[in-house]
């Protein structure tokens, strides 16, 4: 896994989540960026260390996206979201494509701790 690529994608994801009232195109791009983040997470193995703060940031951004799902849906439109989801053939595990269908917050979180780099805390 390319750590710089992951950081770049998380930074981009942050920008989109922070400004959900942008254009529908940007909001849809957010979904593709989140897909790329997930692909990198899924491809990472035990030998690849992902810093805990990066995992936490992804999780926090996911929670923020969920909390603002109504805004996201207003910007994109449910019909456009459904069309994009069909075109992408997104699995249900990629919950961010299903903001129009989900009734409760998704269970998202980091992989097992073996994939997370330890963070040293100094006193």
mmCIF file of C-alpha atoms in Angstrom:
data_model
loop_
_atom_site.group_PDB
_atom_site.id
_atom_site.type_symbol
_atom_site.label_atom_id
_atom_site.label_comp_id
_atom_site.label_asym_id
_atom_site.label_seq_id
_atom_site.Cartn_x
_atom_site.Cartn_y
_atom_site.Cartn_z
ATOM 1 C CA UNK A 1 0.000 0.000 0.000
ATOM 2 C CA UNK A 2 1.229 3.460 -0.827
ATOM 3 C CA UNK A 3 0.992 5.530 2.354
ATOM 4 C CA UNK A 4 1.223 8.815 0.468
ATOM 5 C CA UNK A 5 -1.626 7.770 -1.813
ATOM 6 C CA UNK A 6 -3.782 6.884 1.200
ATOM 7 C CA UNK A 7 -3.035 10.216 2.847
ATOM 8 C CA UNK A 8 -3.818 12.079 -0.385
ATOM 9 C CA UNK A 9 -7.151 10.266 -0.734
ATOM 10 C CA UNK A 10 -8.095 10.854 2.907
ATOM 11 C CA UNK A 11 -7.266 14.546 2.489
ATOM 12 C CA UNK A 12 -9.473 14.676 -0.613
ATOM 13 C CA UNK A 13 -12.254 12.795 1.210
ATOM 14 C CA UNK A 14 -11.989 15.343 4.029
ATOM 15 C CA UNK A 15 -12.345 18.216 1.569
ATOM 16 C CA UNK A 16 -15.490 16.741 0.057
ATOM 17 C CA UNK A 17 -17.097 15.876 3.397
ATOM 18 C CA UNK A 18 -16.292 19.327 4.773
ATOM 19 C CA UNK A 19 -18.046 20.970 1.801
ATOM 20 C CA UNK A 20 -21.005 18.726 1.012
ATOM 21 C CA UNK A 21 -22.960 21.655 -0.329
ATOM 22 C CA UNK A 22 -20.720 21.833 -3.394
ATOM 23 C CA UNK A 23 -21.775 20.537 -6.790
ATOM 24 C CA UNK A 24 -23.411 17.187 -7.424
ATOM 25 C CA UNK A 25 -20.370 16.146 -9.454
ATOM 26 C CA UNK A 26 -18.084 16.778 -6.473
ATOM 27 C CA UNK A 27 -20.445 14.904 -4.186
ATOM 28 C CA UNK A 28 -20.433 11.905 -6.519
ATOM 29 C CA UNK A 29 -16.634 12.094 -6.743
ATOM 30 C CA UNK A 30 -16.613 11.736 -2.952
ATOM 31 C CA UNK A 31 -18.093 8.238 -3.416
ATOM 32 C CA UNK A 32 -15.353 7.248 -5.851
ATOM 33 C CA UNK A 33 -12.660 8.608 -3.517
ATOM 34 C CA UNK A 34 -14.142 6.605 -0.626
ATOM 35 C CA UNK A 35 -14.114 3.509 -2.869
ATOM 36 C CA UNK A 36 -10.400 4.020 -3.550
ATOM 37 C CA UNK A 37 -9.727 4.369 0.173
ATOM 38 C CA UNK A 38 -11.571 1.108 0.781
ATOM 39 C CA UNK A 39 -9.635 -0.632 -1.983
ATOM 40 C CA UNK A 40 -6.365 0.383 -0.340
ATOM 41 C CA UNK A 41 -7.604 -0.748 3.068
ATOM 42 C CA UNK A 42 -8.767 -4.087 1.663
ATOM 43 C CA UNK A 43 -5.465 -4.624 -0.148
ATOM 44 C CA UNK A 44 -3.334 -3.911 2.901
ATOM 45 C CA UNK A 45 -1.884 -6.928 4.630
ATOM 46 C CA UNK A 46 -0.528 -7.551 8.121
ATOM 47 C CA UNK A 47 2.941 -6.525 6.967
ATOM 48 C CA UNK A 48 1.670 -3.089 5.992
ATOM 49 C CA UNK A 49 1.218 -0.718 8.873
ATOM 50 C CA UNK A 50 -1.518 1.905 8.674
ATOM 51 C CA UNK A 51 -1.170 4.598 11.320
ATOM 52 C CA UNK A 52 -3.989 4.605 13.856
ATOM 53 C CA UNK A 53 -4.640 8.359 13.393
ATOM 54 C CA UNK A 54 -5.323 7.730 9.696
ATOM 55 C CA UNK A 55 -7.824 4.975 10.533
ATOM 56 C CA UNK A 56 -9.481 7.257 13.049
ATOM 57 C CA UNK A 57 -9.707 10.080 10.526
ATOM 58 C CA UNK A 58 -11.398 7.793 7.976
ATOM 59 C CA UNK A 59 -13.829 6.627 10.643
ATOM 60 C CA UNK A 60 -14.559 10.217 11.724
ATOM 61 C CA UNK A 61 -15.131 11.276 8.118
ATOM 62 C CA UNK A 62 -17.455 8.311 7.596
ATOM 63 C CA UNK A 63 -19.470 9.375 10.649
ATOM 64 C CA UNK A 64 -19.591 12.964 9.375
ATOM 65 C CA UNK A 65 -20.787 11.783 5.957
ATOM 66 C CA UNK A 66 -23.504 9.716 7.611
ATOM 67 C CA UNK A 67 -24.542 12.656 9.794
ATOM 68 C CA UNK A 68 -24.813 14.854 6.692
ATOM 69 C CA UNK A 69 -26.416 12.228 4.465
ATOM 70 C CA UNK A 70 -29.541 14.348 3.959
ATOM 71 C CA UNK A 71 -27.440 17.243 2.655
ATOM 72 C CA UNK A 72 -25.520 14.856 0.421
ATOM 73 C CA UNK A 73 -28.772 13.441 -0.975
ATOM 74 C CA UNK A 74 -30.171 16.919 -1.629
ATOM 75 C CA UNK A 75 -27.044 17.907 -3.562
ATOM 76 C CA UNK A 76 -26.796 14.696 -5.585
ATOM 77 C CA UNK A 77 -30.440 13.689 -5.793
ATOM 78 C CA UNK A 78 -31.673 10.192 -5.030
ATOM 79 C CA UNK A 79 -32.329 9.381 -8.669
ATOM 80 C CA UNK A 80 -28.779 10.332 -9.695
ATOM 81 C CA UNK A 81 -27.336 8.420 -6.724
ATOM 82 C CA UNK A 82 -29.270 5.288 -7.691
ATOM 83 C CA UNK A 83 -28.164 5.605 -11.312
ATOM 84 C CA UNK A 84 -24.496 6.058 -10.347
ATOM 85 C CA UNK A 85 -24.709 3.116 -7.936
ATOM 86 C CA UNK A 86 -26.113 0.845 -10.654
ATOM 87 C CA UNK A 87 -23.411 1.960 -13.079
ATOM 88 C CA UNK A 88 -20.700 1.361 -10.493
ATOM 89 C CA UNK A 89 -22.207 -1.981 -9.356
ATOM 90 C CA UNK A 90 -21.308 -1.076 -5.803
ATOM 91 C CA UNK A 91 -21.560 -3.842 -3.200
ATOM 92 C CA UNK A 92 -23.733 -3.252 -0.145
ATOM 93 C CA UNK A 93 -20.581 -3.290 1.970
ATOM 94 C CA UNK A 94 -19.750 0.081 0.399
ATOM 95 C CA UNK A 95 -22.514 1.735 2.408
ATOM 96 C CA UNK A 96 -21.646 5.257 1.191
ATOM 97 C CA UNK A 97 -23.330 4.394 -2.125
ATOM 98 C CA UNK A 98 -26.558 3.537 -0.257
ATOM 99 C CA UNK A 99 -27.197 6.713 1.718
ATOM 100 C CA UNK A 100 -30.678 6.844 0.173
ATOM 101 C CA UNK A 101 -31.590 3.376 1.449
ATOM 102 C CA UNK A 102 -29.939 3.016 4.846
ATOM 103 C CA UNK A 103 -32.107 3.628 7.894
ATOM 104 C CA UNK A 104 -29.467 3.219 10.599
ATOM 105 C CA UNK A 105 -25.821 4.229 10.751
ATOM 106 C CA UNK A 106 -23.474 1.745 9.091
ATOM 107 C CA UNK A 107 -21.044 -0.299 11.125
ATOM 108 C CA UNK A 108 -17.749 0.969 9.808
ATOM 109 C CA UNK A 109 -14.429 0.776 11.452
ATOM 110 C CA UNK A 110 -10.838 -0.218 11.014
ATOM 111 C CA UNK A 111 -9.558 -3.690 10.305
ATOM 112 C CA UNK A 112 -8.142 -5.761 13.146
ATOM 113 C CA UNK A 113 -5.423 -4.002 15.103
ATOM 114 C CA UNK A 114 -2.679 -6.078 13.443
ATOM 115 C CA UNK A 115 -2.984 -3.706 10.478
ATOM 116 C CA UNK A 116 -2.594 -0.589 12.579
ATOM 117 C CA UNK A 117 0.794 0.881 13.283
ATOM 118 C CA UNK A 118 1.418 1.452 16.964
ATOM 119 C CA UNK A 119 1.475 5.061 18.043
ATOM 120 C CA UNK A 120 3.931 6.067 20.719
ATOM 121 C CA UNK A 121 2.516 8.306 23.414
ATOM 122 C CA UNK A 122 5.014 10.303 25.382
ATOM 123 C CA UNK A 123 4.293 11.702 28.782
#
